[in-house]
């Protein structure tokens, strides 16, 4: 088995990765199948062990309906950005205008800009400031924790 990210990698290093994944039954109507999971190196535990944050809401369905089972975030941008998935059109967009906003305001802005069928997840000010236990929050107010926001 190939180790993609060695455990000694610092969680905030550009070599670190965050994996956002949904289950095989997501969007099928099976009870409890609408959750998304984000796995990453822990920013708060000793030795940067692998942890994950789970979230509900509609984001898992949106990812699955767009045709994806997982998204891997890697690298580092020089400015705030967000990943926009519109079925097979995937782009990295400027998010400078969202910097400094809370999660509810940032998510509302993204939906206003992209349409009511768009769903969003944002990191907010805690994530921007690399708070070790920061969360991501969906447009419906569901959160994935464990430090994934940073």
XYZ file of C-alpha atoms in Angstrom, residues 69-121:
53
model
C -18.018 9.923 -4.996
C -15.045 11.864 -3.635
C -13.096 15.080 -4.001
C -9.463 15.379 -2.891
C -8.245 18.834 -1.914
C -4.493 19.304 -2.115
C -1.961 22.061 -2.611
C -2.148 25.644 -1.469
C -3.503 28.775 -3.094
C -1.953 32.242 -2.820
C -5.425 33.728 -2.303
C -8.795 32.557 -0.966
C -10.528 30.219 -3.422
C -13.437 27.820 -3.553
C -14.083 24.716 -5.598
C -17.197 24.984 -7.766
C -18.709 21.755 -9.067
C -21.413 22.091 -11.691
C -21.817 18.512 -12.928
C -18.802 17.863 -15.182
C -17.605 21.475 -15.039
C -15.225 21.814 -12.082
C -13.486 25.147 -11.505
C -11.487 26.914 -8.829
C -13.058 30.314 -8.185
C -11.842 33.440 -6.394
C -13.246 33.660 -2.866
C -11.552 36.899 -1.781
C -14.949 38.581 -1.390
C -15.950 35.903 1.151
C -12.850 36.280 3.349
C -13.711 37.572 6.811
C -17.382 36.629 6.603
C -19.071 34.142 8.886
C -20.168 30.788 7.495
C -23.851 31.689 7.170
C -23.104 34.894 5.264
C -20.462 33.216 3.068
C -22.794 30.331 2.209
C -25.680 32.712 1.456
C -23.424 34.767 -0.820
C -22.304 31.653 -2.708
C -25.889 30.518 -3.238
C -26.996 34.014 -4.283
C -24.159 34.081 -6.843
C -24.614 30.552 -8.157
C -28.363 29.942 -7.926
C -30.829 28.318 -5.532
C -29.945 24.767 -6.630
C -26.330 25.329 -5.587
C -25.234 24.035 -2.165
C -22.170 25.213 -0.294
C -19.758 24.517 2.525
